[in-house]
mmCIF file of C-alpha atoms in Angstrom:
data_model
loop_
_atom_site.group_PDB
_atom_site.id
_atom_site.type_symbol
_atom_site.label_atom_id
_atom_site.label_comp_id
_atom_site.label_asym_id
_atom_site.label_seq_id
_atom_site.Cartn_x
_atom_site.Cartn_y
_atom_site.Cartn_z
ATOM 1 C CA UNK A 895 0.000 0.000 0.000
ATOM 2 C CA UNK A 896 2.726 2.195 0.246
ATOM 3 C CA UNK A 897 3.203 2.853 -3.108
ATOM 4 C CA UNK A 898 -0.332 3.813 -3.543
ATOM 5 C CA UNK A 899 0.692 8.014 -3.957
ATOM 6 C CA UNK A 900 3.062 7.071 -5.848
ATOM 7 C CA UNK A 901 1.119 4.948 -8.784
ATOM 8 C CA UNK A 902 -1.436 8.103 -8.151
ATOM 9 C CA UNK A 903 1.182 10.959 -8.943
ATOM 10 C CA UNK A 904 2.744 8.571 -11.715
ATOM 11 C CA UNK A 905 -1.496 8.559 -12.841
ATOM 12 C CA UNK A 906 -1.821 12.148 -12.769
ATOM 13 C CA UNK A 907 1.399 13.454 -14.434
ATOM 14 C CA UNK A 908 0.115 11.246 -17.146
ATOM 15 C CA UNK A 909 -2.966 13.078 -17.190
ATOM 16 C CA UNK A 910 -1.429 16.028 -17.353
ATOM 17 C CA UNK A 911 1.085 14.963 -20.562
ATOM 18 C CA UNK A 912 -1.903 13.817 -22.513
ATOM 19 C CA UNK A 913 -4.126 17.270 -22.082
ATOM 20 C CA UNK A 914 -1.405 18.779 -22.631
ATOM 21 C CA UNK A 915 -0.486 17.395 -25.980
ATOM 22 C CA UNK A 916 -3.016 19.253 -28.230
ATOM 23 C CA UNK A 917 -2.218 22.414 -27.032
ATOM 24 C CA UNK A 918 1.551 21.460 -28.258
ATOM 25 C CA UNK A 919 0.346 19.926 -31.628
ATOM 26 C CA UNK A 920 -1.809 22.615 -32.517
ATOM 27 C CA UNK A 921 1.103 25.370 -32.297
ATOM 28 C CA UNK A 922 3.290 22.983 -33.995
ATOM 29 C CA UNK A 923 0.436 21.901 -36.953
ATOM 30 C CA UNK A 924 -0.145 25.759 -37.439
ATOM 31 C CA UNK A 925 3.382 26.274 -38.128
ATOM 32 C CA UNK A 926 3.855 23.154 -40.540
ATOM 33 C CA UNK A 927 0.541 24.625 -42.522
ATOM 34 C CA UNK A 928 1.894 28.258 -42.567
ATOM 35 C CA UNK A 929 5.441 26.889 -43.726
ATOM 36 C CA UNK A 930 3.299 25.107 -46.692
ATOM 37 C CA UNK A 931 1.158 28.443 -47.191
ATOM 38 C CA UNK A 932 4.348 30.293 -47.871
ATOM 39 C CA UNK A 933 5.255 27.938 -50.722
ATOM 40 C CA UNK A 934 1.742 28.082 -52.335
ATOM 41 C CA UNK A 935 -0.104 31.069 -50.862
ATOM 42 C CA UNK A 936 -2.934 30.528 -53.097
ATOM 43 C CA UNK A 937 -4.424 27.043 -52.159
ATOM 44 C CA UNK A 938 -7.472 27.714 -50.707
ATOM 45 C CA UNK A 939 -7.679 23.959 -48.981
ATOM 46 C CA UNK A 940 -4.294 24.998 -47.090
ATOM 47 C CA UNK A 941 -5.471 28.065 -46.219
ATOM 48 C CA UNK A 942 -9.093 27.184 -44.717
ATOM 49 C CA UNK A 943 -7.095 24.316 -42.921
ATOM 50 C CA UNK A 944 -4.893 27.211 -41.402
ATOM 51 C CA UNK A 945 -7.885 29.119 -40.988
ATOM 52 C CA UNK A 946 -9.772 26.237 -38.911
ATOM 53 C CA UNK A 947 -7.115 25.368 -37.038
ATOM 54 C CA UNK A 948 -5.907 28.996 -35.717
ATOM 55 C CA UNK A 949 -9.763 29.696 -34.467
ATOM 56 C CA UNK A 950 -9.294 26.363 -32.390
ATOM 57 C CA UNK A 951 -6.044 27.531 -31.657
ATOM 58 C CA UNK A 952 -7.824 30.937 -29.757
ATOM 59 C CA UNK A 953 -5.895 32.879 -32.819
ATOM 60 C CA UNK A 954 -8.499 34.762 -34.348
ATOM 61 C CA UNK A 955 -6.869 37.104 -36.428
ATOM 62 C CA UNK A 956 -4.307 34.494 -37.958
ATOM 63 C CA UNK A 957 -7.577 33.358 -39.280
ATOM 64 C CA UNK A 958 -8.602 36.574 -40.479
ATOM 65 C CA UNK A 959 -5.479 36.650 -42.540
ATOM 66 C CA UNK A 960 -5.371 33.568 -43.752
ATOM 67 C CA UNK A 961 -9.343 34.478 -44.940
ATOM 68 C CA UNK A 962 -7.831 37.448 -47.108
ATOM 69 C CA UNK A 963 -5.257 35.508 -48.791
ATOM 70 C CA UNK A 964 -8.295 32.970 -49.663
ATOM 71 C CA UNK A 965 -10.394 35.512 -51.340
ATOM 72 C CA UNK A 966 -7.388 37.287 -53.044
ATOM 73 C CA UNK A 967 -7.289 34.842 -55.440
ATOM 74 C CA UNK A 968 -10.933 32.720 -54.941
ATOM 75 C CA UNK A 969 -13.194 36.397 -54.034
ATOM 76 C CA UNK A 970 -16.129 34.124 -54.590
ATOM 77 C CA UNK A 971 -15.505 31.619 -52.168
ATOM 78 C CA UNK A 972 -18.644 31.497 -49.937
ATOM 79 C CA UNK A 973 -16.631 29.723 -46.613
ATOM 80 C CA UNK A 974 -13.959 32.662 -46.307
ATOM 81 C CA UNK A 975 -16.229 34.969 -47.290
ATOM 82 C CA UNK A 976 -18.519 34.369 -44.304
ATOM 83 C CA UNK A 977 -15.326 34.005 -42.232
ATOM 84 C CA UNK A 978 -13.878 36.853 -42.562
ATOM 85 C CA UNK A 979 -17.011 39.035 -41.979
ATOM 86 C CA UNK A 980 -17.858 36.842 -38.464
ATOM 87 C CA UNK A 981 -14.383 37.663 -37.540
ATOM 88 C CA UNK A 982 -14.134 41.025 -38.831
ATOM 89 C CA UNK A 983 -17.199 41.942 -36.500
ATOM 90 C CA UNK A 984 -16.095 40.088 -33.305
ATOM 91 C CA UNK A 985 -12.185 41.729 -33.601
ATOM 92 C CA UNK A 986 -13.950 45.411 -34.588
ATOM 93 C CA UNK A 987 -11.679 47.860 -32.053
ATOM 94 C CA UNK A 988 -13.722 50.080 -29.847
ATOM 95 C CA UNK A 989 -14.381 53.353 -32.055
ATOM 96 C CA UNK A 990 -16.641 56.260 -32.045
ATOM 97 C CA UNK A 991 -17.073 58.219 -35.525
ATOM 98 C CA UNK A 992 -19.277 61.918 -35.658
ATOM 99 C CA UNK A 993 -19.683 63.079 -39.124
ATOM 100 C CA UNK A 994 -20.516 66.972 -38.621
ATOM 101 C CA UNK A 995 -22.009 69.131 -41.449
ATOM 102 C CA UNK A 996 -23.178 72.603 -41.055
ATOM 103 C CA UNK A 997 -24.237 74.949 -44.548
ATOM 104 C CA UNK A 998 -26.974 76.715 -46.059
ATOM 105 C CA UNK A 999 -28.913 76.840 -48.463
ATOM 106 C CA UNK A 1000 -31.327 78.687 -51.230
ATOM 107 C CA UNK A 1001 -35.083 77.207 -51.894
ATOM 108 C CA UNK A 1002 -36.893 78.451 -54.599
ATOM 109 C CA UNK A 1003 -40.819 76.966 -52.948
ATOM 110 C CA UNK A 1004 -40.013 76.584 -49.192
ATOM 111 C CA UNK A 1005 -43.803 75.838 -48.672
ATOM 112 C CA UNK A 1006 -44.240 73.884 -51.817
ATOM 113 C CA UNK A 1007 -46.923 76.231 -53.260
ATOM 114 C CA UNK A 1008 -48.614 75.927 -56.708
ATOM 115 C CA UNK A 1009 -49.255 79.173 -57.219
ATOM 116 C CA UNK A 1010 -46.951 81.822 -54.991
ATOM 117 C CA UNK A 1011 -43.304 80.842 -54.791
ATOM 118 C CA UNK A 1012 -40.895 82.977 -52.626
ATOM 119 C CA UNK A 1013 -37.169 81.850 -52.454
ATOM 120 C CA UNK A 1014 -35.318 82.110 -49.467
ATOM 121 C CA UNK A 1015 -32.361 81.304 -47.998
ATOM 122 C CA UNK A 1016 -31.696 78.635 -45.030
ATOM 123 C CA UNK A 1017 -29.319 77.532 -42.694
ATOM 124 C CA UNK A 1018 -29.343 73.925 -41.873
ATOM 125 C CA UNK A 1019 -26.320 71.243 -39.518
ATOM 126 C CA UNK A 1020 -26.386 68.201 -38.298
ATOM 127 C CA UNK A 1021 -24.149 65.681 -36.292
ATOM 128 C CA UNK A 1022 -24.073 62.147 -36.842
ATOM 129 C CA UNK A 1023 -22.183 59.605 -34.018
ATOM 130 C CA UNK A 1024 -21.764 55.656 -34.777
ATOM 131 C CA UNK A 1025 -20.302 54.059 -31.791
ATOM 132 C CA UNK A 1026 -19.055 50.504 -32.598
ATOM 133 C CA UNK A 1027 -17.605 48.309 -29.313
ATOM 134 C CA UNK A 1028 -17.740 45.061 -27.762
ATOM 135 C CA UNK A 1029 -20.033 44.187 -24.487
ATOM 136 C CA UNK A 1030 -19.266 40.695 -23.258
ATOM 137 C CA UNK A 1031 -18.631 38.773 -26.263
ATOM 138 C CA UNK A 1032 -21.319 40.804 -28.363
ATOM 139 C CA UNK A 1033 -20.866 43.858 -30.685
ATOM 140 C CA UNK A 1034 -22.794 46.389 -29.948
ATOM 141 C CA UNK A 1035 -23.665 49.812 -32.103
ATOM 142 C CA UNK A 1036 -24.924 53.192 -30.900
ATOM 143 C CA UNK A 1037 -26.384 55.859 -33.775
ATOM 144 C CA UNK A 1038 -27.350 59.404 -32.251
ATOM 145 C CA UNK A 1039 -28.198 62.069 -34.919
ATOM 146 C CA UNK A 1040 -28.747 66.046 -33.870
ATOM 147 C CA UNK A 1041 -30.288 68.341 -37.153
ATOM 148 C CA UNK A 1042 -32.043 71.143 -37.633
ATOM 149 C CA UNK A 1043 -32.956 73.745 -40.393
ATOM 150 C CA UNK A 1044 -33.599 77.639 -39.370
ATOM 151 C CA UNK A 1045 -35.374 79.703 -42.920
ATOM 152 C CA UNK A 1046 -34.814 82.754 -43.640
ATOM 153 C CA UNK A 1047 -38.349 84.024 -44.162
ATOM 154 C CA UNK A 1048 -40.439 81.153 -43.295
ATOM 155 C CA UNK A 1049 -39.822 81.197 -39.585
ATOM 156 C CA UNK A 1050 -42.651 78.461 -38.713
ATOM 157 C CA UNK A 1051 -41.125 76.209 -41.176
ATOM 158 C CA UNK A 1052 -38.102 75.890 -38.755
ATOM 159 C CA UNK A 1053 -37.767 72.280 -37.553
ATOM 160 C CA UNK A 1054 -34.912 70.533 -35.348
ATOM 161 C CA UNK A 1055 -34.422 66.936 -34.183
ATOM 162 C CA UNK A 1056 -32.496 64.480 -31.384
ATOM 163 C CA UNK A 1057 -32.694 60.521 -31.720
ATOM 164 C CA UNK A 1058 -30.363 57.464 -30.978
ATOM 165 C CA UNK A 1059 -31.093 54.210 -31.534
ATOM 166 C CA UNK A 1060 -28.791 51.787 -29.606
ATOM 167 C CA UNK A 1061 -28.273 47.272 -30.108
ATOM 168 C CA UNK A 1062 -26.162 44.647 -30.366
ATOM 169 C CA UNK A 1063 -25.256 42.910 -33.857
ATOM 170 C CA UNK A 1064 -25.238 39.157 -34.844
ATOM 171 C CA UNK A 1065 -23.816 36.930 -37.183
ATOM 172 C CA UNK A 1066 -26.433 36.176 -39.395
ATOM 173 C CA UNK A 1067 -27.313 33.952 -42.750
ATOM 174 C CA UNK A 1068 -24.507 33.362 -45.663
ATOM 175 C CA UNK A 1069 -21.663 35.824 -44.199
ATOM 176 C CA UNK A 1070 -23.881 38.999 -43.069
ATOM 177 C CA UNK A 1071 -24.503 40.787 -40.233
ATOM 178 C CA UNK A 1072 -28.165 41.379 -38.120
ATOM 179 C CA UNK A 1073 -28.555 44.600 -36.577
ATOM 180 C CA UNK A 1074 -31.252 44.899 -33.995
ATOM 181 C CA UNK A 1075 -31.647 48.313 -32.360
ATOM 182 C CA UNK A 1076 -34.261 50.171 -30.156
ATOM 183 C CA UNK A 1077 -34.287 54.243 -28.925
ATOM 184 C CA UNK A 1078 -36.446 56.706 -30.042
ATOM 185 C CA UNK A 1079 -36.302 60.741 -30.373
ATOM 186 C CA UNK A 1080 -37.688 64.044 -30.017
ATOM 187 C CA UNK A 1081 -38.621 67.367 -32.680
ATOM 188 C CA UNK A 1082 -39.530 70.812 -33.010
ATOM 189 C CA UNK A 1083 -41.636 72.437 -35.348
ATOM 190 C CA UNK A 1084 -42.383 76.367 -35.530
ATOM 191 C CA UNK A 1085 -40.795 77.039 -32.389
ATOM 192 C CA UNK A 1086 -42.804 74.317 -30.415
ATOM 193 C CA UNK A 1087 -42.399 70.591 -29.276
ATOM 194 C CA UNK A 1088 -43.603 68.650 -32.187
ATOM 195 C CA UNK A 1089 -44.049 64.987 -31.103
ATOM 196 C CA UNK A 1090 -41.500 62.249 -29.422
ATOM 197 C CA UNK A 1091 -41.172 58.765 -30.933
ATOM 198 C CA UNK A 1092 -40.148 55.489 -29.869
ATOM 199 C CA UNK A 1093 -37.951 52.832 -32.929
ATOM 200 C CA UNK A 1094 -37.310 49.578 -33.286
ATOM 201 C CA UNK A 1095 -35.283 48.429 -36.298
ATOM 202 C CA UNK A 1096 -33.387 45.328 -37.589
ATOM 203 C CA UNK A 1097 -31.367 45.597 -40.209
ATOM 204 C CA UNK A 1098 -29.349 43.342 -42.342
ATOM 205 C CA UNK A 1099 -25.852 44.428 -44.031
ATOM 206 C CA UNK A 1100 -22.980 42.782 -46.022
ATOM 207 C CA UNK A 1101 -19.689 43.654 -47.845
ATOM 208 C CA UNK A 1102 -18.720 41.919 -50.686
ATOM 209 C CA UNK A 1103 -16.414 41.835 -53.764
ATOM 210 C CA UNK A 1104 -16.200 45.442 -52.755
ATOM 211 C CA UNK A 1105 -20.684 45.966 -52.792
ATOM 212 C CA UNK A 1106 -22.089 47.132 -49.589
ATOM 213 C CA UNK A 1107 -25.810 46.269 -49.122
ATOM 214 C CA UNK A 1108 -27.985 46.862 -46.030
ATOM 215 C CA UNK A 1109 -31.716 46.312 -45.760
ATOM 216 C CA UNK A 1110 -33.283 48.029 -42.587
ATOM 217 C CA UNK A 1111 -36.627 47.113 -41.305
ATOM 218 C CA UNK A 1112 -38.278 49.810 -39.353
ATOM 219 C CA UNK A 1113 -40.871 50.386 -36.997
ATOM 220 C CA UNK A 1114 -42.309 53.594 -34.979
ATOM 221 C CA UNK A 1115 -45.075 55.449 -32.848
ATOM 222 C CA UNK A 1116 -45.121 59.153 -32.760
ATOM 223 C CA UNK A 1117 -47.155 61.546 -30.504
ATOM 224 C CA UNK A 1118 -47.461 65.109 -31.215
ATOM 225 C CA UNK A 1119 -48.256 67.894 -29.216
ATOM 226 C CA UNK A 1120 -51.922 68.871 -29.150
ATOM 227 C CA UNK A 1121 -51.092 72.390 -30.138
ATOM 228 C CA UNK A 1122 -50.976 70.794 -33.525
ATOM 229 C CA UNK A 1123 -53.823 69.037 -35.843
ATOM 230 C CA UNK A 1124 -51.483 65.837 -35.866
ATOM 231 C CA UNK A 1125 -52.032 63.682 -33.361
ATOM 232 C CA UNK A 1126 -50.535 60.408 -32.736
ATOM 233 C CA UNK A 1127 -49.870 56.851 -34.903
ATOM 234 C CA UNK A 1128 -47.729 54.227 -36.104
ATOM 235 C CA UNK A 1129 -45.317 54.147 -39.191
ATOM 236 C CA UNK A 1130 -43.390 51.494 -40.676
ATOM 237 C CA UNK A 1131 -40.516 51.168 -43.594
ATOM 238 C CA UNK A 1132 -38.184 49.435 -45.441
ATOM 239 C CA UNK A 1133 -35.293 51.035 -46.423
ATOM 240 C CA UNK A 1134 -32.512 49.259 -48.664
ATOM 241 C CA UNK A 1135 -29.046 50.505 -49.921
ATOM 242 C CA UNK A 1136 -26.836 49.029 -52.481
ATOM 243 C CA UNK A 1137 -23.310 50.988 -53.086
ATOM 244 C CA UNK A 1138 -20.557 49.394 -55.610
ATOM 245 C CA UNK A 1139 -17.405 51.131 -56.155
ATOM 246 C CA UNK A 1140 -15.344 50.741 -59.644
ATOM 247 C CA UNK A 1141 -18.665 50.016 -61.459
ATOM 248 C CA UNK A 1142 -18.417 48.073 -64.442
ATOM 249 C CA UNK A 1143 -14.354 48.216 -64.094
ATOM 250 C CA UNK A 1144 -14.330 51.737 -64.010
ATOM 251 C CA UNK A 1145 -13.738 54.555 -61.021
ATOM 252 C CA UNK A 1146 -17.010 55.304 -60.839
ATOM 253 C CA UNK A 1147 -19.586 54.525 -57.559
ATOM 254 C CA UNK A 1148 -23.087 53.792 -57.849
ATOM 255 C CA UNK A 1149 -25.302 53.921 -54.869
ATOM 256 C CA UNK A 1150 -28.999 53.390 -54.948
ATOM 257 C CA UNK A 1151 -31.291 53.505 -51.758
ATOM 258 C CA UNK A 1152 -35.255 52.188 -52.755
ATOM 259 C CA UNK A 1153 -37.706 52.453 -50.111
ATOM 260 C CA UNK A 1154 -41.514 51.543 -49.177
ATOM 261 C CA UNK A 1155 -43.591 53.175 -46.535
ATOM 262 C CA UNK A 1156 -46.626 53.145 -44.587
ATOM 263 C CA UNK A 1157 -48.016 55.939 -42.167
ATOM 264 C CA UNK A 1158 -51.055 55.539 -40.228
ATOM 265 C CA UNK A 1159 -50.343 58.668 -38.015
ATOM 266 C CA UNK A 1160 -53.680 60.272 -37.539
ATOM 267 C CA UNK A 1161 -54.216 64.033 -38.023
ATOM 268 C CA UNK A 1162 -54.512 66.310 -40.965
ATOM 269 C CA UNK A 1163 -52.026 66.107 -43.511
ATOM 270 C CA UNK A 1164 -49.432 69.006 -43.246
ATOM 271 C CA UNK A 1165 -48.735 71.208 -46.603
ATOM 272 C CA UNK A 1166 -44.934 70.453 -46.826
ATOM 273 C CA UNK A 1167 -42.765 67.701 -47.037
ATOM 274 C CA UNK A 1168 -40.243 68.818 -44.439
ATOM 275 C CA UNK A 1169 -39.645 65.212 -43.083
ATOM 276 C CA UNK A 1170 -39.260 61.851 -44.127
ATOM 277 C CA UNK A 1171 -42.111 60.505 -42.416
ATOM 278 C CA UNK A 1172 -45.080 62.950 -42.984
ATOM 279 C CA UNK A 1173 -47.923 62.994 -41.053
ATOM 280 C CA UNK A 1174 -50.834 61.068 -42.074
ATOM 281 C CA UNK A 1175 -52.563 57.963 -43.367
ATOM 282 C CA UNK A 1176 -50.745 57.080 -46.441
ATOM 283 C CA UNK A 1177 -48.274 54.562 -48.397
ATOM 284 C CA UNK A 1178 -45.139 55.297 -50.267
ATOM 285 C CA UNK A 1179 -42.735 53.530 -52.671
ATOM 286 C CA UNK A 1180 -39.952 55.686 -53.976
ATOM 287 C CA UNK A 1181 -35.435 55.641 -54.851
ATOM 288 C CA UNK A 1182 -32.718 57.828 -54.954
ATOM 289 C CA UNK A 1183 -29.995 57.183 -57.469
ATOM 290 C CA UNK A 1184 -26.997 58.669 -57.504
ATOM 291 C CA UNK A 1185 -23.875 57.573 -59.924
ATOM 292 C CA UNK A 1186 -20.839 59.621 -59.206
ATOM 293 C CA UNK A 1187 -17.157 59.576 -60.435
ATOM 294 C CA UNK A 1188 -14.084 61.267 -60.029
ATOM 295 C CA UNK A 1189 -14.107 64.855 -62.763
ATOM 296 C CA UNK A 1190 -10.381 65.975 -61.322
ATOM 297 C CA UNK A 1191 -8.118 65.395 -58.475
ATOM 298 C CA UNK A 1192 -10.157 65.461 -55.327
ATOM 299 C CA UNK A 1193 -13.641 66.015 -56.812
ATOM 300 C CA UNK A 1194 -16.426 63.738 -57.652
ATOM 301 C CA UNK A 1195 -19.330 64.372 -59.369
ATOM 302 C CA UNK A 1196 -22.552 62.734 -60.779
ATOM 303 C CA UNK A 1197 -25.846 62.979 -61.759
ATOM 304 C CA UNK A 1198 -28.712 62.393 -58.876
ATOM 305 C CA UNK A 1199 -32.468 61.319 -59.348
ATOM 306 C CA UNK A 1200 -35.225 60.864 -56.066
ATOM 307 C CA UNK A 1201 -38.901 59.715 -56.956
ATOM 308 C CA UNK A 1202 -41.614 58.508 -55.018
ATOM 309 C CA UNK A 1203 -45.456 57.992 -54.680
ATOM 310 C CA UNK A 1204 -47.541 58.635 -52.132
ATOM 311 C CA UNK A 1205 -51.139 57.535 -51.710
ATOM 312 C CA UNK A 1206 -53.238 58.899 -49.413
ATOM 313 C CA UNK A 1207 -56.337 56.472 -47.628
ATOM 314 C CA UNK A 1208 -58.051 59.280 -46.115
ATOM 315 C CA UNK A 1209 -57.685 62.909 -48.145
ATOM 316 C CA UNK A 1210 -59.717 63.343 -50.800
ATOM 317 C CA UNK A 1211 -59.448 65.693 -53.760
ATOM 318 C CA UNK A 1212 -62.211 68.465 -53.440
ATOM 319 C CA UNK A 1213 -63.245 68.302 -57.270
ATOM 320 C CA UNK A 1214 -63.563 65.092 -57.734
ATOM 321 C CA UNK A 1215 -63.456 63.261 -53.992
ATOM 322 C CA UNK A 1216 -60.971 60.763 -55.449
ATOM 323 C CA UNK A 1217 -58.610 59.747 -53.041
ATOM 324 C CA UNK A 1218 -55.277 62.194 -53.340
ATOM 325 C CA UNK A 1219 -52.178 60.599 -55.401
ATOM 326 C CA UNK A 1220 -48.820 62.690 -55.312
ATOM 327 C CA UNK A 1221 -46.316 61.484 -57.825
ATOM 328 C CA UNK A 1222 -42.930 63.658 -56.807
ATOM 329 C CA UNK A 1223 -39.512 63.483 -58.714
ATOM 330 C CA UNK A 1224 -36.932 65.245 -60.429
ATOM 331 C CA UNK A 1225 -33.138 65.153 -61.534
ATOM 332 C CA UNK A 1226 -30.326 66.653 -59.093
ATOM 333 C CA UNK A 1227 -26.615 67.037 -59.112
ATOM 334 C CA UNK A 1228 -23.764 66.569 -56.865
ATOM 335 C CA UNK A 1229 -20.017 67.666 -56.286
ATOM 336 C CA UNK A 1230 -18.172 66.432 -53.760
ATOM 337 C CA UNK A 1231 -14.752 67.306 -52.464
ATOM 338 C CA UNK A 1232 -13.991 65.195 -49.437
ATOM 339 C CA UNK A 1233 -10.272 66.662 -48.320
ATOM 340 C CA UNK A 1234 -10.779 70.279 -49.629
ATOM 341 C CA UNK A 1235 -9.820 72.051 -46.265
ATOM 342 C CA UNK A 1236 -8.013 69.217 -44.622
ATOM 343 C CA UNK A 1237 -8.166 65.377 -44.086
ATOM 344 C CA UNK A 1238 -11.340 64.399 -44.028
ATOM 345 C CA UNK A 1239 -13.089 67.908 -44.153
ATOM 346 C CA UNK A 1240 -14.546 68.580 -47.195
ATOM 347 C CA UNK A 1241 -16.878 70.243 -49.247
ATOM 348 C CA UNK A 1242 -20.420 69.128 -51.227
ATOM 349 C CA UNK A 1243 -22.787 71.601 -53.215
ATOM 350 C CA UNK A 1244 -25.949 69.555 -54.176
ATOM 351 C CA UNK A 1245 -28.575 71.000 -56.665
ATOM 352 C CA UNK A 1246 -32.223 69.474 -56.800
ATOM 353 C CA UNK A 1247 -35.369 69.838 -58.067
ATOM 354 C CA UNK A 1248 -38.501 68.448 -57.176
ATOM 355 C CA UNK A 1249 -42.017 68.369 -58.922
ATOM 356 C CA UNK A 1250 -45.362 67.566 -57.727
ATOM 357 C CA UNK A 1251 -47.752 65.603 -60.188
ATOM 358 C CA UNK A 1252 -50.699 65.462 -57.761
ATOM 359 C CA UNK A 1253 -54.162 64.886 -58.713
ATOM 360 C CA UNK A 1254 -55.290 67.613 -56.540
ATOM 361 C CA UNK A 1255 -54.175 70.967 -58.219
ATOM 362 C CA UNK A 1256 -54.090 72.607 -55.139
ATOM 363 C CA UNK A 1257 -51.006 70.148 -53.889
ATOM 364 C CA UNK A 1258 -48.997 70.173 -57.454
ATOM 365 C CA UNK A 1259 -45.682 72.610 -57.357
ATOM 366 C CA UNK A 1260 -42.245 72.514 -58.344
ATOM 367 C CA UNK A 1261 -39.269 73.485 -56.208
ATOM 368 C CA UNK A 1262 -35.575 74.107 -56.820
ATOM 369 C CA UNK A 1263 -33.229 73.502 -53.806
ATOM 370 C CA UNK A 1264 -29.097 74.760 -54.243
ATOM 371 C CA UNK A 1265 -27.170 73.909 -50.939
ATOM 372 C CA UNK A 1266 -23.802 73.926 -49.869
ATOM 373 C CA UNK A 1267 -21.989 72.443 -46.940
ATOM 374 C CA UNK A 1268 -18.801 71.468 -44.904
ATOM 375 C CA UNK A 1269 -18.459 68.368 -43.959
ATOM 376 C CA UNK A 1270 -16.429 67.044 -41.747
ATOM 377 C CA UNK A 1271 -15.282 63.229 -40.033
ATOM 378 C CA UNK A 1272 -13.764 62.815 -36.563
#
């Protein structure tokens, strides 16, 4: 019996070897792989191997690399695609991005009239923040947003708005990313609270072969402040955007942005279109397009074009008591010169103009809208 401890230490130190082992092989086996990699960087089987083996391994971001090399030479394959954006999201660094822009602008129909148009000039900011970190084991994203517009002439026309929306993101199907978010925000209208809101959203986003898409899902319920004929509702949305650089091989950038809406907000319908969600009980389908390319050294430039239709469930068209249909569009251009001042501040004049086709003649007008901005990223 008195060798009992001994057999039992003799039993344990041979536990101890053979736990052990793996964590020796799998150094070793990685470094075997990578020595073959080197001679053949190319061979995607080698390199998903690698790949594989360094996630066991707890080395995530030999993985990532060995996920690059992959789609250097096989972009299309579908494994280290939806490797690298997992891993890309789980190693993002803690960061915190405002874009700032502050300008002004000239309206030629501030109240969209059909009939008595007085230009004007405006002055209009806004600051964006996109907070990206990691919580746990889960990355998490913060949007806030501050804007507001002040007119020259139209004083009740001035409108001004705080939101965030804050949630954690997910891997999600074939390589992409899920985005769910809740928050909610606050505006003011004509020198007055407007209404309050609480969002939900989801939205779904990848990037690849060098196209970002992202389809948001939206949700909302506004109340607004009885001073005004608006009272309170629901709205809903689907918002998509598709942007692909070098199009077609060359340095142009195409981005388009489609979107369907519904509003069941209840309340009279107001007379402009100062927001994206208007009050009232209506749906809406409508795109922007805009296809821009480089024109000299530091400038872009393209051709723009917004449409939409809106129809109304509730207002009717006094001459006939149809049901009103707004059909609004028009062409646009935009310059932009991103480093103009300094890195990363630059400087975008946008022309648009917009025309009503309503069925109601009292609701039809055509506007022309010039602005200019600074624009900044920090």
């Amino acid at each position: 019996m008195r060798f009992m401890p001994m057999r039992f230490m003799l039993c344990v130190a041979a536990a101890i070897v053979a736990t052990s082992v793996p964590a020796v092989a799998a150094p070793d086996e990685l470094a075997r792989l990578y020595v073959q990699i080197l001679k053949n960087p190319a061979n995607t089987e080698l390199n998903l191997r690698y790949a594989a083996l360094a996630l066991e391994s707890g080395k995530p971001r030999w993985a990532l690399a060995a996920y690059e090399r992959i789609l250097v030479n096989d972009p299309a394959n579908e494994t280290a695609q939806r490797g690298l954006a997992q891993l890309r999201r789980k190693l993002v660094p803690v960061s915190t991005q405002f874009t700032a822009e502050i300008g002004g602008a000239w309206e030629s129909n501030p109240r969209y009239s059909p009939t008595t148009r007085r230009g004007e000039l405006q002055a209009y900011g806004a600051l964006q923040m996109r907070d990206e970190r990691v919580i746990g084991d889960l990355p998490w994203r913060t949007n806030a947003n501050v804007a507001g517009i002040v007119h020259q002439r139209e004083g009740d026309l001035n409108y001004g708005y705080v939101g965030a929306t804050t949630g954690p993101v997910f891997d999600f199907i074939a390589g992409t990313a899920l985005h769910l978010a809740g928050g909610g925000g606050a505006a003011t209208f004509d020198q007055r609270f407007y209404y309050s809101e609480a969002v939900a959203a989801a939205t779904v986003e990848s990037r690849i072969d060098g196209v970002f898409q992202s389809v948001t899902v939206r949700g909302g319920y506004r109340d607004y402040n009885d001073f005004f004929p608006t009272q309170h509702g629901y709205y809903g949305d689907i918002k998509a955007k598709f942007s692909v650089r070098n199009l077609a091989g060359t340095s142009a950038s195409l981005l388009v942005t489609p979107w369907a809406r519904w509003s069941g907000i209840e309340g009279s319908v107001a007379s402009t279109l100062l927001m994206e969600i208007q009050p009232g009980a209506y749906t809406e389908w409508g795109g922007r397009v805009e296809l821009l390319g480089p024109i000299a050294e530091g400038v872009t430039a393209g051709p723009t074009f917004v449409v939409f239709d809106r129809y109304y469930r509730t207002d009717l068209v006094a001459a006939t008591l149809g049901k009103r249909h707004d059909t609004i569009y028009g062409p646009g251009f935009l310059i932009w010169m991103p480093d103009l001042f300094a890195f990363q501040v630059g400087l975008k004049v946008e022309y648009q103009y917009l025309y009503d086709r309503s069925n109601d003649p009292t609701r039809s007008f055509n506007d022309h809208v010039v602005t200019t901005s600074v624009v900044s990223r920090f």
